[in-house]
Structures are given as C-alpha cells and as structure tokens.
Amino acid sequence: MSSSGVILKAGILGATGTVGQRFISLLSKHPFFTIHVIGASSRSAGKEYSKVAKWKMTTTLPAEVGDMVIQECKPELFVECDVIFSGLDSDVAGEIETSFLKADLVVFSNAKNHRRDPVVPLIVPTVNPSHFNLIPHQRSLHSLRKGFIVTNANCSTTGLVVALKPLQDAFGPIEAVIVQTMQAISGAGYPGVASLDIFDNVIPFISGEEEKMEYETLKILGDVNETATGFNMLSFTKVSAYCNRVPVIDGHTECVSIKFKNRPPPSVEQVTQALDSYVSESQLIGCYSAPKKSIIVTADQDRPQPRLDRDNGDGYSVTVGRVRECNVLDVKFTLLVHNTILGAAGSGILNAEIALAKGLLKVES
Ligand SMILES: NC(=O)C1=CN([C@@H]2O[C@H](COP(=O)(O)OP(=O)(O)OC[C@H]3O[C@@H](n4cnc5c(N)ncnc54)[C@H](OP(=O)(O)O)[C@@H]3O)[C@@H](O)[C@H]2O)C=CC1
Ligand SMILES: N[C@@H](CC(=O)OP(=O)(O)O)C(=O)O
C-alpha cells in the first residue's frame, strides 16, 4: 500500500515480451500497484497468458497473471487503470501509446517513439525526476485532466547518465564523452539475436543505438526551461558511442572516458567520491523501489561484471569500477546497468512511484 493507503490499478501493454515479463515480475510483488489488465498483439489477445507467453524470467510466473486473459491494446479496455506501463514493440508503440494518452490515461513508456517529443519528459528515475515539471504543460496542450505520457530512456543511455549526473553536478559541464558498450542479448527482445550469430561472437552494431545514446544523454542531463514548456538540451557536451552485442543474457557493460570543461579537471579520488556519495531524488523522497545506493563504486580491479553485479540494488543500482586517469581525455571507468530493470521496466515503475509522490497521479476511488 502507498503512504496514502491507495492501491493503484496497473495495465501492461506488451505484456508477453521481454520488458513486459519484467513488468509482471516486478509488479506482482509490488506493495501498491496491482496488475489489472494485460495487453499484447491480436495474435495473443483472447488467450490465457500462461498459454501464449514464453515465460523467460528466472522467477516463477505469478499464478494470478498466468490465468489472466490477454486483451487487445485498446484504451477502452484499460480505462479502469490508474497507470499504464508500456513494453510495446516500437513498430506499434507510437500510435498505440498516443491513443492511450488521448483517452486521458497515464502512460509510462519504454519505447523510443516519443522520447524526442519536445513536450514528453525522458526520465531516468535516479537522474532527472525534475523533468516531471513539464507535465502540467503537456496536459494543457492535449486538454487532458489526469493523463500524461513519460518515457524512460534507452537501456545503455540509462547506465551512462546515472554515472554522468553526479559528475556534472559536482564538477560542471562535461565537454566530451566516449562510450563503448557490451550489451546483453535480452536487449534485443525474444527471440532476438540468433544463437548462431551471438554464440562465440561479438557483433559491433545495434541498429540506432549509438544515435540514441548520443541524443538522449543531452536531453536527460539538460533541464526544463524557465516557463516549464520545453527542455534545454545540453549544448556543450559531445557524446560518441560505439555499441556492441555480446553473449551475456542480462546486463549492459560500458567503458566510458570523459573530459571536463573546467581546468584543472577533478582528480580520480574526487570523481570516485562524487560517484560514491551520489544520492538521487528518488531515494530522498523514499520511493519504494529506489535503491539504497544509486551508484555502487567497486574497488575490485576486475569488476563490474554482468553475472556478478547486475542484481546490485535489486537491479536499480549502477555499478561503477576501475575509475582511473585517461591519457587522452581526463578520467575513465567501467559501468554496469541491468538493462531490463533500471534500463527498462524498473525505470517505468520507479518513475510512476515518483509521479505518485509528486501528486501527479489522480487515483479514482
Ligand atoms: N529489452 C530491453 O532491454 C529493452 C527494451 N526496450 C523497449 O521496450 C519495448 C519492448 O521490448 P522487448 O520487450 O524487448 O520486445 P519483445 O519483442 O520481447 O516484445 C514486444 C511486445 O509487443 C507486443 N506487440 C507486438 N506487436 C503488437 C501489436 N501490433 N499490438 C500490440 N502489441 C504488440 C508483443 O506481443 P505478442 O507477443 O502478442 O506479439 C510483445 O508483448 C521496445 O520498444 C524496446 O525497444 C527498452 C529498453 C530496454
Ligand atoms: N536497443 C537496446 C534495447 C532497446 O530496445 O532499446 P530502446 O528502448 O532504445 O529501443 C538493446 O538492444 O540492448
């Protein structure tokens, strides 16, 4: 139950997919969201969830969800929901999520479709919840009473901005970021990358991923303008990303080098301290899913590793290690983010908890 004693009815779009299954797994044990309606494509609609979904989580499929009948993703079938979590395929997410918004529903989307919209907040919950300040403007623009749409970020971008945020706060503008990812196969959905392509191999291309990291970082680390009607993107920072797919099931690893604008740059010790002491607003306001530490700094020379560190903070923490001087830029480190928890479904849920705490969810009694 939330601190105000309410239980919120949640709808899940794309409930059969990789992100949808993670939503089910996280929401089924959540104290104040209850899964009310689940939706997927017309191929699955009308059938019992346990009969069509290929359940790939390591936790058991909750029996009450297994028995639920999957619905078409039509807003009229979700009107009783206080909040909608979308894990829809991006081929269809744009149009379907817009129809839910127009029906005055609250949508937390994982898909890329609305992330660049100038009135849609792109929120990583442990980084920029202040971007919720744009919601009143979005509502008035679309003549909505209670609905709004917020997206969470690309999974690789999510890990990166969590590490950059405390450094930008402590040491001023970051001039350059070079990031190389090693991304898990669960990021490609199911069945995703063919086993014959990924086993014994590394694939140095993920369609659209580098462009997303280079754009989304600037929106997330920017701020809402003075009139709360748009976003000021970072204009000073340049990001260059190399994205690779590796044979790991969950957890994106990223090697990051950065250069600060201010000279002299901070020392390795100062950077380590800023990362280690970072406290996000979601922690301060006591959100249920907020990790105890948004960033865990490891001193072990051979960490972070996906198999060992992806579940840190129940998948909501970013683990950073190997902080050291960079001979070309200023400082470099390696980070790890759980791509389907903080990098996807977990962000949507924690964003909804923040929205509730900020009084943005109008719950029907
Ligand atoms: N995997 C990850 O790590 C991350 C994924 N994302 C994003 O989240 C979204 C989901 O990704 P993922 O779970 O990996 O994808 P999947 O391919 O595993 O799942 C896609 C889901 O969309 C549903 N769907 C497909 N077509 C339609 C349709 N026409 N109408 C309604 N539902 C439809 C599918 O239902 P059905 O089973 O019936 O076909 C399924 O539930 C994507 O936009 C992705 O880019 C974001 C961050 C990280
Ligand atoms: N592209 C990511 C997952 C994903 O779907 O990202 P996005 O939400 O930005 O489309 C990966 O392959 O790991």
Short mmCIF file of C-alpha atoms and ligand atoms in Angstrom, two decimals:
data_model
loop_
_atom_site.label_atom_id
_atom_site.label_comp_id
_atom_site.label_asym_id
_atom_site.label_seq_id
_atom_site.Cartn_x
_atom_site.Cartn_y
_atom_site.Cartn_z
CA MET A 1 0.00 0.00 0.00
CA SER A 2 1.30 3.52 -0.79
CA SER A 3 1.89 6.00 2.04
CA SER A 4 -1.54 7.48 1.29
CA GLY A 5 -3.05 3.99 1.58
CA VAL A 6 -4.06 3.63 -2.08
CA ILE A 7 -3.62 0.60 -4.30
CA LEU A 8 -3.18 1.58 -7.94
CA LYS A 9 -4.52 -0.50 -10.82
CA ALA A 10 -1.84 -1.08 -13.43
CA GLY A 11 -2.22 -2.04 -17.09
CA ILE A 12 0.67 -3.59 -19.01
CA LEU A 13 0.99 -3.18 -22.79
CA GLY A 14 3.28 -5.68 -24.50
CA ALA A 15 2.92 -7.98 -21.50
CA THR A 16 4.21 -11.07 -23.35
CA GLY A 17 7.58 -9.54 -24.34
CA THR A 18 10.93 -9.34 -22.55
CA VAL A 19 10.15 -5.98 -20.93
CA GLY A 20 6.51 -6.92 -20.33
CA GLN A 21 7.57 -10.04 -18.43
CA ARG A 22 9.91 -7.95 -16.30
CA PHE A 23 6.96 -5.63 -15.53
CA ILE A 24 4.90 -8.62 -14.42
CA SER A 25 7.73 -9.97 -12.29
CA LEU A 26 8.34 -6.59 -10.55
CA LEU A 27 4.69 -5.53 -10.21
CA SER A 28 3.46 -8.86 -8.87
CA LYS A 29 5.41 -8.27 -5.66
CA HIS A 30 4.88 -4.51 -5.53
CA PRO A 31 3.06 -3.19 -2.44
CA PHE A 32 0.87 -0.60 -4.16
CA PHE A 33 0.50 -1.49 -7.84
CA THR A 34 -1.77 -4.36 -8.73
CA ILE A 35 -1.85 -5.84 -12.24
CA HIS A 36 -5.37 -5.18 -13.52
CA VAL A 37 -5.24 -5.63 -17.33
CA ILE A 38 -2.59 -7.10 -19.63
CA GLY A 39 -2.38 -6.44 -23.36
CA ALA A 40 -0.42 -7.70 -26.35
CA SER A 41 -0.97 -8.16 -30.11
CA SER A 42 -4.08 -9.65 -31.70
CA ARG A 43 -2.04 -12.87 -32.07
CA SER A 44 -2.15 -13.25 -28.27
CA ALA A 45 -5.39 -11.44 -27.37
CA GLY A 46 -8.27 -13.53 -26.09
CA LYS A 47 -5.93 -16.23 -24.78
CA GLU A 48 -4.78 -17.06 -21.27
CA TYR A 49 -1.37 -15.56 -20.53
CA SER A 50 0.23 -18.87 -19.47
CA LYS A 51 -0.86 -20.47 -22.75
CA VAL A 52 0.85 -17.97 -25.08
CA ALA A 53 3.67 -16.21 -23.24
CA LYS A 54 7.08 -17.88 -23.37
CA TRP A 55 7.98 -17.03 -19.76
CA LYS A 56 11.74 -16.35 -19.61
CA MET A 57 12.14 -14.80 -16.16
CA THR A 58 14.09 -16.78 -13.56
CA THR A 59 11.23 -16.09 -11.11
CA THR A 60 8.02 -18.14 -11.35
CA LEU A 61 5.13 -16.77 -13.39
CA PRO A 62 2.63 -15.49 -10.79
CA ALA A 63 -0.38 -17.82 -10.97
CA GLU A 64 -2.92 -14.97 -10.93
CA VAL A 65 -1.28 -13.44 -14.03
CA GLY A 66 -0.92 -16.81 -15.78
CA ASP A 67 -4.71 -17.16 -15.57
CA MET A 68 -5.46 -13.67 -16.93
CA VAL A 69 -6.83 -13.29 -20.45
CA ILE A 70 -4.71 -11.06 -22.70
CA GLN A 71 -6.53 -8.05 -24.14
CA GLU A 72 -6.07 -6.08 -27.34
CA CYS A 73 -4.12 -2.85 -26.69
CA LYS A 74 -7.18 -0.60 -26.95
CA PRO A 75 -7.66 2.26 -24.45
CA GLU A 76 -11.32 1.44 -23.81
CA LEU A 77 -10.22 -1.91 -22.32
CA PHE A 78 -7.83 -0.15 -19.90
CA VAL A 79 -10.00 2.75 -18.66
CA GLU A 80 -10.08 1.42 -15.10
CA CYS A 81 -6.28 1.56 -14.87
CA ASP A 82 -4.64 4.31 -12.82
CA VAL A 83 -1.38 3.79 -14.67
CA ILE A 84 -0.27 2.05 -17.87
CA PHE A 85 3.18 0.54 -18.31
CA SER A 86 4.16 0.02 -21.94
CA GLY A 87 6.66 -2.56 -23.14
CA LEU A 88 5.33 -2.44 -26.70
CA ASP A 89 7.38 -3.15 -29.77
CA SER A 90 8.46 0.21 -31.20
CA ASP A 91 6.84 -0.65 -34.56
CA VAL A 92 3.46 -0.13 -32.89
CA ALA A 93 4.19 1.75 -29.65
CA GLY A 94 3.91 5.27 -31.14
CA GLU A 95 0.34 5.01 -32.35
CA ILE A 96 -0.98 2.83 -29.52
CA GLU A 97 0.54 4.95 -26.74
CA THR A 98 -0.84 8.13 -28.38
CA SER A 99 -4.33 6.61 -28.39
CA PHE A 100 -3.98 5.87 -24.65
CA LEU A 101 -2.81 9.44 -23.98
CA LYS A 102 -5.77 10.85 -25.92
CA ALA A 103 -8.04 8.70 -23.72
CA ASP A 104 -6.64 10.65 -20.71
CA LEU A 105 -4.63 7.68 -19.41
CA VAL A 106 -1.24 7.85 -17.70
CA VAL A 107 1.42 6.11 -19.79
CA PHE A 108 4.98 5.16 -18.78
CA SER A 109 6.65 4.02 -21.99
CA ASN A 110 9.83 2.05 -22.64
CA ALA A 111 9.72 2.53 -26.38
CA LYS A 112 11.81 5.00 -28.35
CA ASN A 113 8.87 6.55 -30.25
CA HIS A 114 8.02 9.54 -28.02
CA ARG A 115 11.47 10.16 -26.49
CA ARG A 116 12.33 13.07 -28.80
CA ASP A 117 8.94 14.76 -28.49
CA PRO A 118 9.58 18.31 -27.23
CA VAL A 119 6.80 18.02 -24.62
CA VAL A 120 7.45 14.45 -23.46
CA PRO A 121 9.79 14.04 -20.47
CA LEU A 122 12.55 11.44 -20.94
CA ILE A 123 13.18 10.43 -17.35
CA VAL A 124 15.75 8.15 -15.74
CA PRO A 125 14.33 7.98 -12.22
CA THR A 126 17.65 8.19 -10.39
CA VAL A 127 18.77 11.13 -12.57
CA ASN A 128 16.19 13.70 -13.70
CA PRO A 129 12.78 13.47 -11.99
CA SER A 130 12.65 17.30 -12.13
CA HIS A 131 11.55 16.83 -15.77
CA PHE A 132 8.10 15.88 -14.41
CA ASN A 133 7.67 19.68 -14.06
CA LEU A 134 6.65 19.72 -17.72
CA ILE A 135 3.54 17.58 -17.16
CA PRO A 136 1.10 20.49 -16.49
CA HIS A 137 2.10 21.99 -19.85
CA GLN A 138 1.73 18.64 -21.64
CA ARG A 139 -1.71 18.20 -20.10
CA SER A 140 -2.89 21.64 -21.13
CA LEU A 141 -1.54 21.17 -24.67
CA HIS A 142 -3.52 17.93 -25.08
CA SER A 143 -6.52 19.10 -22.99
CA LEU A 144 -6.06 16.27 -20.50
CA ARG A 145 -7.44 16.14 -16.98
CA LYS A 146 -5.29 13.39 -15.49
CA GLY A 147 -3.42 11.67 -18.34
CA PHE A 148 0.16 12.22 -19.45
CA ILE A 149 3.00 10.33 -21.08
CA VAL A 150 6.55 9.95 -19.82
CA THR A 151 9.18 7.76 -21.42
CA ASN A 152 12.20 6.13 -19.87
CA ALA A 153 15.48 6.04 -21.72
CA ASN A 154 17.33 3.60 -23.89
CA CYS A 155 18.93 1.00 -21.62
CA SER A 156 22.57 1.87 -22.44
CA THR A 157 21.88 5.58 -22.10
CA THR A 158 20.33 4.91 -18.69
CA GLY A 159 23.55 3.47 -17.24
CA LEU A 160 25.63 6.24 -18.75
CA VAL A 161 23.60 9.18 -17.43
CA VAL A 162 23.43 7.77 -13.91
CA ALA A 163 27.23 7.95 -13.79
CA LEU A 164 27.49 11.34 -15.53
CA LYS A 165 24.88 13.15 -13.41
CA PRO A 166 26.88 13.41 -10.14
CA LEU A 167 29.99 14.39 -12.08
CA GLN A 168 28.19 17.18 -13.91
CA ASP A 169 26.64 18.35 -10.61
CA ALA A 170 29.98 18.34 -8.79
CA PHE A 171 32.48 19.48 -11.42
CA GLY A 172 30.48 21.44 -14.00
CA PRO A 173 29.96 20.83 -17.71
CA ILE A 174 31.30 17.68 -19.33
CA GLU A 175 32.86 18.52 -22.67
CA ALA A 176 33.32 15.06 -24.19
CA VAL A 177 32.12 11.51 -23.54
CA ILE A 178 33.38 8.46 -25.40
CA VAL A 179 31.48 5.29 -24.51
CA GLN A 180 31.84 1.71 -25.72
CA THR A 181 29.09 -0.74 -24.79
CA MET A 182 28.93 -4.51 -24.40
CA GLN A 183 25.18 -5.14 -24.49
CA ALA A 184 23.27 -8.20 -23.35
CA ILE A 185 21.13 -10.20 -25.76
CA SER A 186 17.95 -9.67 -23.70
CA GLY A 187 18.12 -6.08 -25.01
CA ALA A 188 17.08 -7.40 -28.40
CA GLY A 189 13.83 -8.92 -27.07
CA TYR A 190 12.75 -12.52 -27.70
CA PRO A 191 13.80 -14.49 -29.73
CA GLY A 192 16.13 -11.59 -30.57
CA VAL A 193 19.60 -12.34 -31.92
CA ALA A 194 20.01 -15.81 -33.47
CA SER A 195 22.20 -18.13 -31.38
CA LEU A 196 24.38 -18.82 -34.44
CA ASP A 197 25.11 -15.09 -34.66
CA ILE A 198 25.91 -14.40 -31.00
CA PHE A 199 27.47 -17.61 -29.62
CA ASP A 200 31.32 -17.43 -29.71
CA ASN A 201 30.99 -13.92 -31.14
CA VAL A 202 30.67 -10.13 -30.71
CA ILE A 203 28.50 -8.06 -33.06
CA PRO A 204 29.74 -4.47 -33.43
CA PHE A 205 26.39 -2.99 -34.50
CA ILE A 206 23.00 -2.42 -32.87
CA SER A 207 20.66 -0.54 -35.14
CA GLY A 208 20.00 3.04 -34.00
CA GLU A 209 21.65 2.51 -30.60
CA GLU A 210 24.62 4.85 -30.97
CA GLU A 211 22.38 7.68 -32.19
CA LYS A 212 20.07 7.15 -29.19
CA MET A 213 22.94 7.35 -26.70
CA GLU A 214 24.31 10.46 -28.36
CA TYR A 215 20.93 12.25 -28.35
CA GLU A 216 19.16 11.04 -25.20
CA THR A 217 22.11 11.86 -22.91
CA LEU A 218 21.79 15.53 -23.87
CA LYS A 219 18.05 15.66 -23.19
CA ILE A 220 18.22 13.83 -19.85
CA LEU A 221 21.15 15.85 -18.49
CA GLY A 222 19.60 19.10 -19.69
CA ASP A 223 16.82 20.82 -17.80
CA VAL A 224 13.26 22.06 -18.09
CA ASN A 225 13.11 25.66 -19.35
CA GLU A 226 12.08 28.59 -17.12
CA THR A 227 8.45 28.56 -18.26
CA ALA A 228 8.23 24.74 -17.88
CA THR A 229 7.12 24.45 -21.52
CA GLY A 230 10.14 22.67 -23.01
CA PHE A 231 13.62 21.30 -22.41
CA ASN A 232 17.04 22.90 -22.65
CA MET A 233 19.25 20.16 -24.10
CA LEU A 234 22.92 20.22 -23.11
CA SER A 235 24.59 22.19 -25.88
CA PHE A 236 28.18 21.94 -24.74
CA THR A 237 28.59 18.17 -24.35
CA LYS A 238 29.59 15.88 -27.24
CA VAL A 239 28.93 12.15 -26.92
CA SER A 240 30.46 9.48 -29.16
CA ALA A 241 29.13 5.91 -28.71
CA TYR A 242 30.23 2.51 -30.00
CA CYS A 243 27.59 -0.16 -29.35
CA ASN A 244 28.32 -3.89 -29.38
CA ARG A 245 26.23 -7.01 -28.71
CA VAL A 246 27.94 -9.68 -26.59
CA PRO A 247 26.90 -13.16 -25.42
CA VAL A 248 25.59 -12.11 -21.99
CA ILE A 249 21.95 -12.69 -21.01
CA ASP A 250 21.26 -9.58 -18.87
CA GLY A 251 23.38 -6.51 -18.02
CA HIS A 252 24.97 -3.90 -20.26
CA THR A 253 28.63 -3.08 -19.54
CA GLU A 254 30.04 0.28 -20.71
CA CYS A 255 33.61 1.62 -20.87
CA VAL A 256 33.46 5.40 -20.52
CA SER A 257 36.07 8.18 -20.97
CA ILE A 258 35.18 11.79 -20.17
CA LYS A 259 36.69 15.25 -20.42
CA PHE A 260 35.53 18.13 -18.20
CA LYS A 261 35.27 21.72 -19.37
CA ASN A 262 36.77 23.23 -16.23
CA ARG A 263 40.55 23.11 -15.84
CA PRO A 264 42.21 21.62 -13.91
CA PRO A 265 39.91 18.58 -14.02
CA PRO A 266 38.96 16.74 -10.81
CA SER A 267 41.27 14.01 -9.57
CA VAL A 268 40.42 10.32 -9.73
CA GLU A 269 39.77 10.43 -5.96
CA GLN A 270 37.35 13.37 -6.32
CA VAL A 271 35.50 11.62 -9.16
CA THR A 272 35.28 8.41 -7.13
CA GLN A 273 33.98 10.32 -4.13
CA ALA A 274 31.34 12.16 -6.21
CA LEU A 275 30.09 8.87 -7.68
CA ASP A 276 30.08 7.07 -4.34
CA SER A 277 28.27 9.82 -2.43
CA TYR A 278 25.55 10.46 -5.04
CA VAL A 279 22.01 10.40 -3.66
CA SER A 280 19.14 10.67 -6.14
CA GLU A 281 15.84 12.46 -5.51
CA SER A 282 14.02 9.10 -5.71
CA GLN A 283 16.00 7.97 -2.66
CA LEU A 284 15.40 11.25 -0.81
CA ILE A 285 11.64 11.08 -1.24
CA GLY A 286 11.68 7.46 -0.09
CA CYS A 287 10.34 5.70 -3.18
CA TYR A 288 9.69 2.01 -2.57
CA SER A 289 11.85 0.77 -5.49
CA ALA A 290 14.64 3.33 -5.11
CA PRO A 291 17.95 1.59 -4.45
CA LYS A 292 19.84 2.25 -1.22
CA LYS A 293 22.64 3.50 -3.44
CA SER A 294 22.02 4.74 -6.99
CA ILE A 295 25.70 4.15 -7.75
CA ILE A 296 27.81 1.41 -6.18
CA VAL A 297 31.52 2.02 -6.64
CA THR A 298 33.56 -1.14 -6.53
CA ALA A 299 37.26 -1.11 -5.68
CA ASP A 300 37.86 -4.57 -7.17
CA GLN A 301 40.08 -4.35 -10.24
CA ASP A 302 38.10 -6.95 -12.19
CA ARG A 303 34.58 -5.60 -11.56
CA PRO A 304 31.86 -4.75 -12.52
CA GLN A 305 30.92 -8.00 -14.26
CA PRO A 306 27.40 -8.63 -15.58
CA ARG A 307 26.90 -12.06 -14.00
CA LEU A 308 28.10 -10.88 -10.58
CA ASP A 309 26.89 -7.28 -10.38
CA ARG A 310 23.72 -6.86 -12.46
CA ASP A 311 21.41 -7.53 -9.49
CA ASN A 312 23.05 -4.94 -7.23
CA GLY A 313 20.34 -2.83 -5.61
CA ASP A 314 17.81 -5.35 -6.99
CA GLY A 315 18.78 -4.19 -10.48
CA TYR A 316 18.18 -0.49 -9.73
CA SER A 317 21.81 0.45 -8.91
CA VAL A 318 24.50 1.21 -11.47
CA THR A 319 27.85 -0.36 -10.52
CA VAL A 320 30.98 1.60 -11.40
CA GLY A 321 34.55 0.32 -11.21
CA ARG A 322 38.06 0.86 -12.49
CA VAL A 323 37.94 4.66 -12.06
CA ARG A 324 41.29 5.90 -13.32
CA GLU A 325 43.06 8.58 -15.30
CA CYS A 326 42.58 8.68 -19.06
CA ASN A 327 45.65 9.59 -21.10
CA VAL A 328 43.53 11.12 -23.87
CA LEU A 329 40.54 12.67 -22.04
CA ASP A 330 40.53 13.23 -18.23
CA VAL A 331 39.13 10.18 -16.49
CA LYS A 332 37.77 6.75 -17.44
CA PHE A 333 35.76 3.99 -15.77
CA THR A 334 33.61 0.91 -16.44
CA LEU A 335 29.93 0.73 -15.51
CA LEU A 336 27.21 -1.90 -15.49
CA VAL A 337 23.43 -1.41 -15.69
CA HIS A 338 20.68 -4.06 -15.58
CA ASN A 339 19.12 -3.47 -18.98
CA THR A 340 15.63 -4.80 -18.27
CA ILE A 341 15.34 -3.47 -14.70
CA LEU A 342 16.81 0.07 -14.36
CA GLY A 343 17.28 0.05 -18.17
CA ALA A 344 13.60 -0.69 -18.86
CA ALA A 345 10.69 -1.90 -16.69
CA GLY A 346 12.19 -0.84 -13.36
CA SER A 347 12.61 2.73 -14.59
CA GLY A 348 8.94 2.84 -15.61
CA ILE A 349 7.85 1.61 -12.18
CA LEU A 350 10.17 3.91 -10.22
CA ASN A 351 9.06 6.83 -12.42
CA ALA A 352 5.45 6.02 -11.53
CA GLU A 353 6.35 5.96 -7.81
CA ILE A 354 7.94 9.40 -8.19
CA ALA A 355 4.88 10.71 -10.06
CA LEU A 356 2.67 9.44 -7.22
CA ALA A 357 4.90 11.13 -4.62
CA LYS A 358 4.75 14.37 -6.62
CA GLY A 359 0.93 14.24 -6.65
CA LEU A 360 0.72 13.71 -10.42
CA LEU A 361 -1.36 10.52 -10.31
CA LYS A 362 -5.02 11.26 -9.80
CA VAL A 363 -6.34 7.98 -8.46
CA GLU A 364 -10.05 7.31 -8.97
CA SER A 365 -11.68 5.97 -5.83
N1 LIG B 1 14.74 -5.42 -23.92
C1 LIG B 1 15.31 -4.36 -23.37
O1 LIG B 1 16.33 -4.45 -22.65
C2 LIG B 1 14.73 -3.02 -23.60
C3 LIG B 1 13.64 -2.80 -24.45
N2 LIG B 1 13.12 -1.56 -24.60
C4 LIG B 1 11.98 -1.27 -25.46
O2 LIG B 1 10.80 -1.85 -24.89
C5 LIG B 1 9.93 -2.31 -25.89
C6 LIG B 1 9.70 -3.80 -25.75
O3 LIG B 1 10.92 -4.50 -25.94
P1 LIG B 1 11.01 -6.07 -25.75
O4 LIG B 1 10.22 -6.49 -24.58
O5 LIG B 1 12.44 -6.37 -25.78
O6 LIG B 1 10.26 -6.60 -27.08
P2 LIG B 1 9.59 -8.01 -27.38
O7 LIG B 1 9.72 -8.21 -28.84
O8 LIG B 1 10.13 -9.05 -26.47
O9 LIG B 1 8.02 -7.77 -27.02
C7 LIG B 1 7.19 -6.94 -27.78
C8 LIG B 1 5.78 -6.88 -27.21
O10 LIG B 1 4.98 -6.04 -28.07
C9 LIG B 1 3.77 -6.77 -28.41
N3 LIG B 1 3.29 -6.39 -29.75
C10 LIG B 1 3.90 -6.57 -30.95
N4 LIG B 1 3.12 -6.11 -31.95
C11 LIG B 1 1.98 -5.64 -31.37
C12 LIG B 1 0.79 -5.05 -31.87
N5 LIG B 1 0.59 -4.86 -33.19
N6 LIG B 1 -0.17 -4.67 -30.99
C13 LIG B 1 0.01 -4.85 -29.65
N7 LIG B 1 1.12 -5.43 -29.11
C14 LIG B 1 2.10 -5.81 -29.96
C15 LIG B 1 4.16 -8.23 -28.37
O11 LIG B 1 3.00 -9.02 -28.24
P3 LIG B 1 2.87 -10.50 -28.93
O12 LIG B 1 3.61 -11.46 -28.03
O13 LIG B 1 1.40 -10.75 -28.94
O14 LIG B 1 3.47 -10.40 -30.29
C16 LIG B 1 5.06 -8.22 -27.13
O15 LIG B 1 4.26 -8.28 -25.98
C17 LIG B 1 10.57 -1.96 -27.24
O16 LIG B 1 10.05 -0.75 -27.68
C18 LIG B 1 12.04 -1.87 -26.87
O17 LIG B 1 12.72 -1.07 -27.79
C19 LIG B 1 13.66 -0.53 -23.87
C20 LIG B 1 14.73 -0.67 -23.06
C21 LIG B 1 15.36 -1.94 -22.88
N1 LIG B 2 18.45 -1.39 -28.13
C1 LIG B 2 18.55 -1.92 -26.79
C2 LIG B 2 17.18 -2.25 -26.26
C3 LIG B 2 16.13 -1.32 -26.73
O1 LIG B 2 15.10 -1.75 -27.12
O2 LIG B 2 16.41 -0.03 -26.70
P1 LIG B 2 15.36 1.15 -26.99
O3 LIG B 2 14.38 1.13 -25.89
O4 LIG B 2 16.17 2.37 -27.01
O5 LIG B 2 14.72 0.90 -28.33
C4 LIG B 2 19.42 -3.14 -26.79
O6 LIG B 2 19.47 -3.73 -27.81
O7 LIG B 2 20.03 -3.53 -25.82
#
